[in-house]
CSV table of C-alpha atoms in Angstrom, one decimal:
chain,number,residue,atom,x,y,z
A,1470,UNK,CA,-62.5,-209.0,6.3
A,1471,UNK,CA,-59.2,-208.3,8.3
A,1472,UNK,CA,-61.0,-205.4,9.7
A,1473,UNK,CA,-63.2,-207.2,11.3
A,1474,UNK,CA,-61.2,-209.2,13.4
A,1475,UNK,CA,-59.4,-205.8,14.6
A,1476,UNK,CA,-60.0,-206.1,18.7
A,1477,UNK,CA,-58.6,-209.7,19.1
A,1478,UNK,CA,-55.8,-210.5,16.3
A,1479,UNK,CA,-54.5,-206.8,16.0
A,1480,UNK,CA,-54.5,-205.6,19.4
A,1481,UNK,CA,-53.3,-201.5,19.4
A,1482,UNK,CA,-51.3,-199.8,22.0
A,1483,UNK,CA,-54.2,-197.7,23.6
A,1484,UNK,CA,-53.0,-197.5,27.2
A,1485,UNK,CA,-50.6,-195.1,28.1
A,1486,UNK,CA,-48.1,-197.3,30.2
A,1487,UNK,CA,-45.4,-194.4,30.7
A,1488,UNK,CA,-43.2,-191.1,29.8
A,1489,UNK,CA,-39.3,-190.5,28.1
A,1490,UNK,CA,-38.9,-187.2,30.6
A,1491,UNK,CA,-35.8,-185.2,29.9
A,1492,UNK,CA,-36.7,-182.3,27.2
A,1493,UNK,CA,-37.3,-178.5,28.3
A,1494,UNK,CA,-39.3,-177.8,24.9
A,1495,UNK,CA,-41.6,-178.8,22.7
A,1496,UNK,CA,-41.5,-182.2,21.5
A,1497,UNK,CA,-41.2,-182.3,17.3
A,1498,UNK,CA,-40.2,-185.9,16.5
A,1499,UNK,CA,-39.8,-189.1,17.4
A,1500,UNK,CA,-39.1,-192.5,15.8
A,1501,UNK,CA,-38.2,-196.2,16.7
A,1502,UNK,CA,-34.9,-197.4,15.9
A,1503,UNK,CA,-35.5,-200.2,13.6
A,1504,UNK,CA,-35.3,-203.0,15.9
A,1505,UNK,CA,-37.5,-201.1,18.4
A,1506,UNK,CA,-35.4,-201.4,21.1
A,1507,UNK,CA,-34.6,-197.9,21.7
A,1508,UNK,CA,-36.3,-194.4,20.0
A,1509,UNK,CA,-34.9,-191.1,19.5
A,1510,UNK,CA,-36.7,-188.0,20.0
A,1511,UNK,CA,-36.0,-184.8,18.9
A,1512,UNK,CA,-37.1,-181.3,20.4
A,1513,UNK,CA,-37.7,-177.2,19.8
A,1514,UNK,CA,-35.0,-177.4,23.8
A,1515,UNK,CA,-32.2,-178.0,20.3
A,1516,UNK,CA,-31.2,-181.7,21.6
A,1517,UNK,CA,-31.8,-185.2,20.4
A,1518,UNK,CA,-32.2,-187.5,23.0
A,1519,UNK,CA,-31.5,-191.4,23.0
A,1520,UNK,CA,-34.3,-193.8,25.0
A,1521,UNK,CA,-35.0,-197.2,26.0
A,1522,UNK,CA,-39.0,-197.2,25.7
A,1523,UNK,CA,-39.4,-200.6,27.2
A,1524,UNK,CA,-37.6,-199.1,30.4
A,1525,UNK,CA,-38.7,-195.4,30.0
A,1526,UNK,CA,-35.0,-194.5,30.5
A,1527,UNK,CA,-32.5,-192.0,28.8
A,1528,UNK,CA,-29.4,-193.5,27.8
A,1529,UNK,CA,-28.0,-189.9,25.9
A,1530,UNK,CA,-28.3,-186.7,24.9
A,1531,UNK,CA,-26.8,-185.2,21.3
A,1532,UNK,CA,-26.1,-181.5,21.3
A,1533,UNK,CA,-24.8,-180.2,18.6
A,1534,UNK,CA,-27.6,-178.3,16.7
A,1535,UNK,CA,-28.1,-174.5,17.0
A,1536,UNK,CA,-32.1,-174.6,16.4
A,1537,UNK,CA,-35.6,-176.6,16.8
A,1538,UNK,CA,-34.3,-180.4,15.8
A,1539,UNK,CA,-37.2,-181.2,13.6
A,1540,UNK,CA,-36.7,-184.9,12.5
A,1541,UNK,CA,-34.6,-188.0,13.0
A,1542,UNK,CA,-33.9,-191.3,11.4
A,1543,UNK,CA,-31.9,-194.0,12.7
A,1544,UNK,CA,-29.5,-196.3,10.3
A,1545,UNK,CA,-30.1,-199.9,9.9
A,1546,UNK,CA,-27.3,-200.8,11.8
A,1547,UNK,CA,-28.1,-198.6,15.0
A,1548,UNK,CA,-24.5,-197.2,14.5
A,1549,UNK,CA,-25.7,-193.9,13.2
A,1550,UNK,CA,-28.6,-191.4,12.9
A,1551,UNK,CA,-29.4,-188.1,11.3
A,1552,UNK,CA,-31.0,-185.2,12.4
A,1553,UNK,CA,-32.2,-182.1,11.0
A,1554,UNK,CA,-32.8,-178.4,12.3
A,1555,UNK,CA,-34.2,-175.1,12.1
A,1556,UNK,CA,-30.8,-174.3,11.9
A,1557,UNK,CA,-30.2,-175.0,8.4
A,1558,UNK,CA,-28.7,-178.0,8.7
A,1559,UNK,CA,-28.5,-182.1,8.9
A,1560,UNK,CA,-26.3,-183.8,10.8
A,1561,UNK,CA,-24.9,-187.5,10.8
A,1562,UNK,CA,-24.4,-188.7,14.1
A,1563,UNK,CA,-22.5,-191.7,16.0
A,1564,UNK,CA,-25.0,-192.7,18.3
A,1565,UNK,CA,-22.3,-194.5,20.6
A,1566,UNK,CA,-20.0,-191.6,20.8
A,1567,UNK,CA,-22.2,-188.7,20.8
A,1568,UNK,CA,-20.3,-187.2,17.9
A,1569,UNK,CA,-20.7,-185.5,15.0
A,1570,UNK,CA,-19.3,-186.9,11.9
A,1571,UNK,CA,-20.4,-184.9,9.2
A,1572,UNK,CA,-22.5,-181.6,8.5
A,1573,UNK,CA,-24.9,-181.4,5.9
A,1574,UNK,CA,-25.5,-177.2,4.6
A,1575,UNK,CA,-27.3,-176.8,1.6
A,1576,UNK,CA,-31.1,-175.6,2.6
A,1577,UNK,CA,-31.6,-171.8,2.6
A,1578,UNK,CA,-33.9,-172.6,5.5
A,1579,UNK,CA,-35.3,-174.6,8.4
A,1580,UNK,CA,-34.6,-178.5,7.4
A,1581,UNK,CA,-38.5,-180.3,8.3
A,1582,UNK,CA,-37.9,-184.1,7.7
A,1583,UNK,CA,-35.3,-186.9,7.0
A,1584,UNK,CA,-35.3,-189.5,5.7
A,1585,UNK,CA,-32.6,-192.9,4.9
A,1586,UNK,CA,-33.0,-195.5,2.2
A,1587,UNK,CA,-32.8,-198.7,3.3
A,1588,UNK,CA,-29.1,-199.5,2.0
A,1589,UNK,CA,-28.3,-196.1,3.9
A,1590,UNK,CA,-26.9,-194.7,1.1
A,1591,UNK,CA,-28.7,-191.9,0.3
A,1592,UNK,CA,-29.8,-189.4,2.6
A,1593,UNK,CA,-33.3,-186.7,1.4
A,1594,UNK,CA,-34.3,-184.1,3.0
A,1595,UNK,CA,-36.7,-181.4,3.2
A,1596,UNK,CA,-37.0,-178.1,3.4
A,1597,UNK,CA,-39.3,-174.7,3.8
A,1598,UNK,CA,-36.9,-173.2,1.2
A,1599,UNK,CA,-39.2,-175.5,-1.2
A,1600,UNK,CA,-36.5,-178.2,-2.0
A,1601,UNK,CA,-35.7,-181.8,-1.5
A,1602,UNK,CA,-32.0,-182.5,-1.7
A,1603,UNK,CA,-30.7,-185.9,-1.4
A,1604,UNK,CA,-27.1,-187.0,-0.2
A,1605,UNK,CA,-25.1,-189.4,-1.0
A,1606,UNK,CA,-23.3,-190.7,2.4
A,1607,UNK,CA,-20.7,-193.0,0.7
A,1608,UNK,CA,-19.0,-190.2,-1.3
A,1609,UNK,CA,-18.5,-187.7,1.5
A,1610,UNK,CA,-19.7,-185.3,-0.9
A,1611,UNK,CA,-20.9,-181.7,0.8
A,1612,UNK,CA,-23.1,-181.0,-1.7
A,1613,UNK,CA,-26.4,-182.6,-2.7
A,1614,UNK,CA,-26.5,-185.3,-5.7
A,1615,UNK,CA,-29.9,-184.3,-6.9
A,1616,UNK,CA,-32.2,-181.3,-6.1
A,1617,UNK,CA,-35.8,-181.7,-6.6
A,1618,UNK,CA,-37.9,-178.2,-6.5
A,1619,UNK,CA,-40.8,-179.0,-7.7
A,1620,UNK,CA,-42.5,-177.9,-4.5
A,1621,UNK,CA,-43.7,-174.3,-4.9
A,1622,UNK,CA,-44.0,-174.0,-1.0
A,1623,UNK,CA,-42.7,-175.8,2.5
A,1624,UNK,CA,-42.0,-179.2,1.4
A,1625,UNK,CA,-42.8,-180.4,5.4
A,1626,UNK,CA,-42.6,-184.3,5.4
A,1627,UNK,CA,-40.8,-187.2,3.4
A,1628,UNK,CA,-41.4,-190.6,2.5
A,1629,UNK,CA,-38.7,-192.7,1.0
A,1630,UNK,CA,-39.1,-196.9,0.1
A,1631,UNK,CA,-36.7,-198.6,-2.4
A,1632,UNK,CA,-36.8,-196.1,-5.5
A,1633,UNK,CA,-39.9,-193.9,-4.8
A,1634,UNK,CA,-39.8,-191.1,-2.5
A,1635,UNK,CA,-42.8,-189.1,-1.5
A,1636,UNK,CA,-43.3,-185.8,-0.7
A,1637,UNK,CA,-45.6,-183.7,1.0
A,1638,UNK,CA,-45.8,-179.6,0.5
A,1639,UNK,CA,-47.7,-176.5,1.6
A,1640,UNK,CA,-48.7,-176.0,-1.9
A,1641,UNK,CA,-51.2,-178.6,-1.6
A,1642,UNK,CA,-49.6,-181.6,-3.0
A,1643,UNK,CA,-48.4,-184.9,-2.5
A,1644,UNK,CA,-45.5,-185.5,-5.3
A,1645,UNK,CA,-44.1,-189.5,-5.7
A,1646,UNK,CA,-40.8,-189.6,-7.6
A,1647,UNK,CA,-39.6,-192.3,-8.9
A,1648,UNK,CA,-35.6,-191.5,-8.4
A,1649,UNK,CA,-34.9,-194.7,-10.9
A,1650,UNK,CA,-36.9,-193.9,-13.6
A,1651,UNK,CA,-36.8,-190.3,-13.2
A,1652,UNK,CA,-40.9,-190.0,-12.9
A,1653,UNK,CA,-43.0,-187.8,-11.0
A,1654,UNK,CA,-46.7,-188.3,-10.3
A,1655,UNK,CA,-48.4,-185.3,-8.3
A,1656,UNK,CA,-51.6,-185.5,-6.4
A,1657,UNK,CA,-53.8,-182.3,-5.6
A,1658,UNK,CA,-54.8,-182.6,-2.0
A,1659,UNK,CA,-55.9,-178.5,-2.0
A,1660,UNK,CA,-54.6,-178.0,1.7
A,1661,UNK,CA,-51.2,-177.8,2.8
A,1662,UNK,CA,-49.8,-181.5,3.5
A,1663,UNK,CA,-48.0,-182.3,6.6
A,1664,UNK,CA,-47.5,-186.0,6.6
A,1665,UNK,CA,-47.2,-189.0,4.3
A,1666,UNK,CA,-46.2,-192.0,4.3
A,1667,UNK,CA,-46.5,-195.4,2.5
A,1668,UNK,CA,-48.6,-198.2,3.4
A,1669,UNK,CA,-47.3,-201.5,4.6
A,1670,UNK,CA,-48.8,-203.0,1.4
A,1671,UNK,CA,-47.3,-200.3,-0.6
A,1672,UNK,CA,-50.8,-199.9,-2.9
A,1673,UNK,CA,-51.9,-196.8,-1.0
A,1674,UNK,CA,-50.5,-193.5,0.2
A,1675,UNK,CA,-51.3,-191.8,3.5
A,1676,UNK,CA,-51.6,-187.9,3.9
A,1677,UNK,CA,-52.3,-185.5,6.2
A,1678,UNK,CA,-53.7,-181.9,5.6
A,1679,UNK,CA,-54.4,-178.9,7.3
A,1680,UNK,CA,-58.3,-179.5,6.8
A,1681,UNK,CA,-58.7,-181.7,9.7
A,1682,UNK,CA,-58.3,-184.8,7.4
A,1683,UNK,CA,-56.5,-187.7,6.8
A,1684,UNK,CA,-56.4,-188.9,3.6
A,1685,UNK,CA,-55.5,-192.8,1.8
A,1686,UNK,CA,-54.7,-192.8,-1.5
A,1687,UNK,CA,-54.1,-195.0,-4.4
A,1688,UNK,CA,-50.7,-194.9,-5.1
A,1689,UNK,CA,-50.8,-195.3,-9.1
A,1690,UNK,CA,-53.9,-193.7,-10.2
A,1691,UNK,CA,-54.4,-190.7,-7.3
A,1692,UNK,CA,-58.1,-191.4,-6.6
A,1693,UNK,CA,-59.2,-190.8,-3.2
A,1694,UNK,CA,-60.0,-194.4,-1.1
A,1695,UNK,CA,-61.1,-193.3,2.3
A,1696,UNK,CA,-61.0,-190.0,5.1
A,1697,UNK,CA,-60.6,-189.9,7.8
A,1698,UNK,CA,-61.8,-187.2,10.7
A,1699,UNK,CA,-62.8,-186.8,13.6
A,1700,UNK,CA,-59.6,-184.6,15.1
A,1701,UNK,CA,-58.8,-181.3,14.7
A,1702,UNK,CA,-55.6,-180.2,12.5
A,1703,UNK,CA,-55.3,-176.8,11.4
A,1704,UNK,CA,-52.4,-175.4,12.6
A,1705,UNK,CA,-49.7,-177.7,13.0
A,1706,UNK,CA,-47.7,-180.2,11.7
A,1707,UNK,CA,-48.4,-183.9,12.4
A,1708,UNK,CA,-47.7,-187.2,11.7
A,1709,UNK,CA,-49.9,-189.9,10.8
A,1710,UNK,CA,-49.1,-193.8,10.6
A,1711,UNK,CA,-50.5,-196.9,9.9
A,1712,UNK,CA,-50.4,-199.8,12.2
A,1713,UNK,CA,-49.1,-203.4,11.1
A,1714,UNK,CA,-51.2,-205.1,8.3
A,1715,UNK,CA,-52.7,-201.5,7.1
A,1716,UNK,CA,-55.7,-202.3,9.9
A,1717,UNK,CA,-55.5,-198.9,11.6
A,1718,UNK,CA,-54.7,-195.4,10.7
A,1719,UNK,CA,-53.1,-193.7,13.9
A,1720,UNK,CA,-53.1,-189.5,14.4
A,1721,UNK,CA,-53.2,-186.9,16.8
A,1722,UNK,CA,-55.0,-184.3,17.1
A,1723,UNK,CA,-54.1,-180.4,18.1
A,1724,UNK,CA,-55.7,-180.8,21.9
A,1725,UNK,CA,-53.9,-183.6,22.9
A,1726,UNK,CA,-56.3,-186.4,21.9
A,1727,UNK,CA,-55.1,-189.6,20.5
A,1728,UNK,CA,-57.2,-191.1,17.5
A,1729,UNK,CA,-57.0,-194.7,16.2
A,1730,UNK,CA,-59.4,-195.2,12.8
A,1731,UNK,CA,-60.4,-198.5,11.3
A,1732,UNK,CA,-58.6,-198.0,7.8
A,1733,UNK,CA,-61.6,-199.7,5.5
A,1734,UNK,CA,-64.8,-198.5,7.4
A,1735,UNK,CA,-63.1,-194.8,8.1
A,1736,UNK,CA,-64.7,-194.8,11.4
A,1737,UNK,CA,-63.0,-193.9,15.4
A,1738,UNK,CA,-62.2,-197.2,17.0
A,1739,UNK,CA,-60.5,-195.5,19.3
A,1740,UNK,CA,-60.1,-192.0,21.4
A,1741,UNK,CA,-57.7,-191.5,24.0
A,1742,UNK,CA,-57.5,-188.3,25.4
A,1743,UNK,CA,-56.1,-187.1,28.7
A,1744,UNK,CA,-52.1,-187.4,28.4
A,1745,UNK,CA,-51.5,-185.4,26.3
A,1746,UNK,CA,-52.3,-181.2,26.7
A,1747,UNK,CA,-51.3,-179.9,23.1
A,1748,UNK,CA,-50.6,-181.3,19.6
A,1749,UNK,CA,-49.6,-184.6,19.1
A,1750,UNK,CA,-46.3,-183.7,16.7
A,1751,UNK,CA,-45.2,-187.1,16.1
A,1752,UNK,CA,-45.9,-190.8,16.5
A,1753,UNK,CA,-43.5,-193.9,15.9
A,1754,UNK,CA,-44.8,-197.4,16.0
A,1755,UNK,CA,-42.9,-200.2,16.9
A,1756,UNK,CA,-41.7,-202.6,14.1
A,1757,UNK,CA,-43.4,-205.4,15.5
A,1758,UNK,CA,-45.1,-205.0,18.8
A,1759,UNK,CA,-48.3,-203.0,19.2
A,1760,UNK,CA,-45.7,-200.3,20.7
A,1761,UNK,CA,-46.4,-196.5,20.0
A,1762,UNK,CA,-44.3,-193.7,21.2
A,1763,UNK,CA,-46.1,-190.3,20.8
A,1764,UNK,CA,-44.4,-186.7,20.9
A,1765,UNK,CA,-46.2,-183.6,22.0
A,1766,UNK,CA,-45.5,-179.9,21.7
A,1767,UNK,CA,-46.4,-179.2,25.6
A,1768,UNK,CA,-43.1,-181.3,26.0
A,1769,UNK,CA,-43.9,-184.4,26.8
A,1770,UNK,CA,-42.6,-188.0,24.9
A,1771,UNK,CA,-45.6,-190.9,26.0
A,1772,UNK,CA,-45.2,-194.8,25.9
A,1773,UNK,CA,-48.3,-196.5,24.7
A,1774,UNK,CA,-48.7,-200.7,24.9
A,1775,UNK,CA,-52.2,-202.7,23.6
A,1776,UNK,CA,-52.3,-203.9,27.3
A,1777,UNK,CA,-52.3,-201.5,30.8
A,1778,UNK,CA,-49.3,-201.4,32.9
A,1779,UNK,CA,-49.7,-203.3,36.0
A,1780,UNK,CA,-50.9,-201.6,38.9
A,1781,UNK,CA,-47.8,-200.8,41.1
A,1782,UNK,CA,-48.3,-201.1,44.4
């Protein structure tokens, strides 16, 4: 069993080895580029700021939105990223110039997620106004290709791989469309869903809830595999990840606490509590290293490696 093996072929980034310091506000996002070379974080201060993990330095700061920026996702290419905002809105940066190409208004309301596919053709995004609208970035069109309202609450987080996107709501549920085929399975979770994403395997879905549970899913048929608890999760919105080869599930939890789960046995492998003082918002992991940026709403962005950083004289 892969799981077994865990402490000596999949080592995870436990030790906090360092900070990204530069927002004024809460910390809402943050992801890797995809690469891993750089992250971008994203914060309730209204700015999106540009970071070199591996260094812990800031190499830019976007201004442009007039609201909490609540998600980012970085192009393929590096050349470009999008952001979204309380504000209403989604914008399409160049991440060299600092510019603003094009503005995205369509929501009624705060904008929670973003997400690309992977030609970076298509742009979704979510919304508390109950929608998912998704973009098409080739045709400079301003308004949305497809609308999906399905939702009947928040829709507060987005998955999107090849021709399935997933969605999670306030309602309760965690919707996969097929855009291609035009299908729509929906999956009763009972608690308002916060995060979700796919696993690396792409058999299983991940959610989050407001029950203090994480949740791993079949894909096709719905049926519950394995939960995950332990942390507390009631009031905010968090993400949840898995780390490479589907070995560990990796969440936060509202005080600050770090929590790494074994994904086949369900049980804590790991607690790190400490460096963070307040809900762990958002976690990236890095594409191939055992890497983790976390984000936290008492402000702070934290750098964590499977290894400590050396003792500094």
């Amino acid at each position: 069993h892969p799981h077994k093996r865990m402490a000596t072929t999949n080592p995870l980034p436990i030790h906090c080895v360092g900070s990204l310091v530069g927002h004024e506000g809460p910390a809402t996002c943050v992801r890797f580029n995809q690469d891993g070379n750089y992250c971008l974080s994203g914060s309730k201060d209204r700015l999106v700021k540009l970071w070199n993990p591996s260094t812990q330095l800031l190499i830019k700061t976007y201004k442009g939105h007039s609201g909490d920026v609540n998600d980012v996702c970085v192009f393929a290419d590096n050349s470009r990223f999008a952001s979204c905002s309380s504000d209403k809105t989604i914008m399409l940066w160049d991440v060299g110039t600092g510019k603003v190409i094009t503005k995205y208004r369509g929501h009624a309301s705060a904008v929670h997620a973003v997400r690309l596919n992977a030609e970076a053709s298509v742009l979704a995004s979510s919304s508390y106004d109950a929608t998912v609208r998704m973009w098409d970035l080739r045709s400079h069109a301003w308004e949305p290709i497809q609308v999906l309202d399905e939702a009947r609450d928040s829709v507060n987080t987005l998955a999107l791989r090849g021709h399935e996107l997933l969605t999670g709501s306030v309602d309760g549920y965690v919707r996969n469309y097929d855009i291609r085929m035009g299908r729509l399975r929906s999956d009763c979770i009972g608690e308002p869903v916060t995060s979700v994403c796919f696993s690396h395997d792409n058999n299983c879905i991940l959610a989050s809830s407001l029950d203090n549970t994480i949740r791993l899913l079949d894909k096709e048929s719905g049926e519950l595999l394995r939960d995950y608890t332990g942390h507390r999760n009631k009031d905010y919105r968090m993400d949840s990840t898995l780390t490479h080869h589907d070995v560990a599930v990796v969440g936060g939890s509202e005080d600050g606490t770090l929590f790494f789960w074994d994904l086949v046995t369900g049980k804590v492998v790991h607690r790190v509590s400490g460096q963070h003082r307040s809900a762990i918002s958002s976690l990236t992991l890095h594409p191939k290293k055992p890497l983790l940026v976390t984000a936290s709403l008492d402000g702070a962005v934290r750098v964590w490696r499977d290894v400590p950083a050396p003792e500094t004289a």
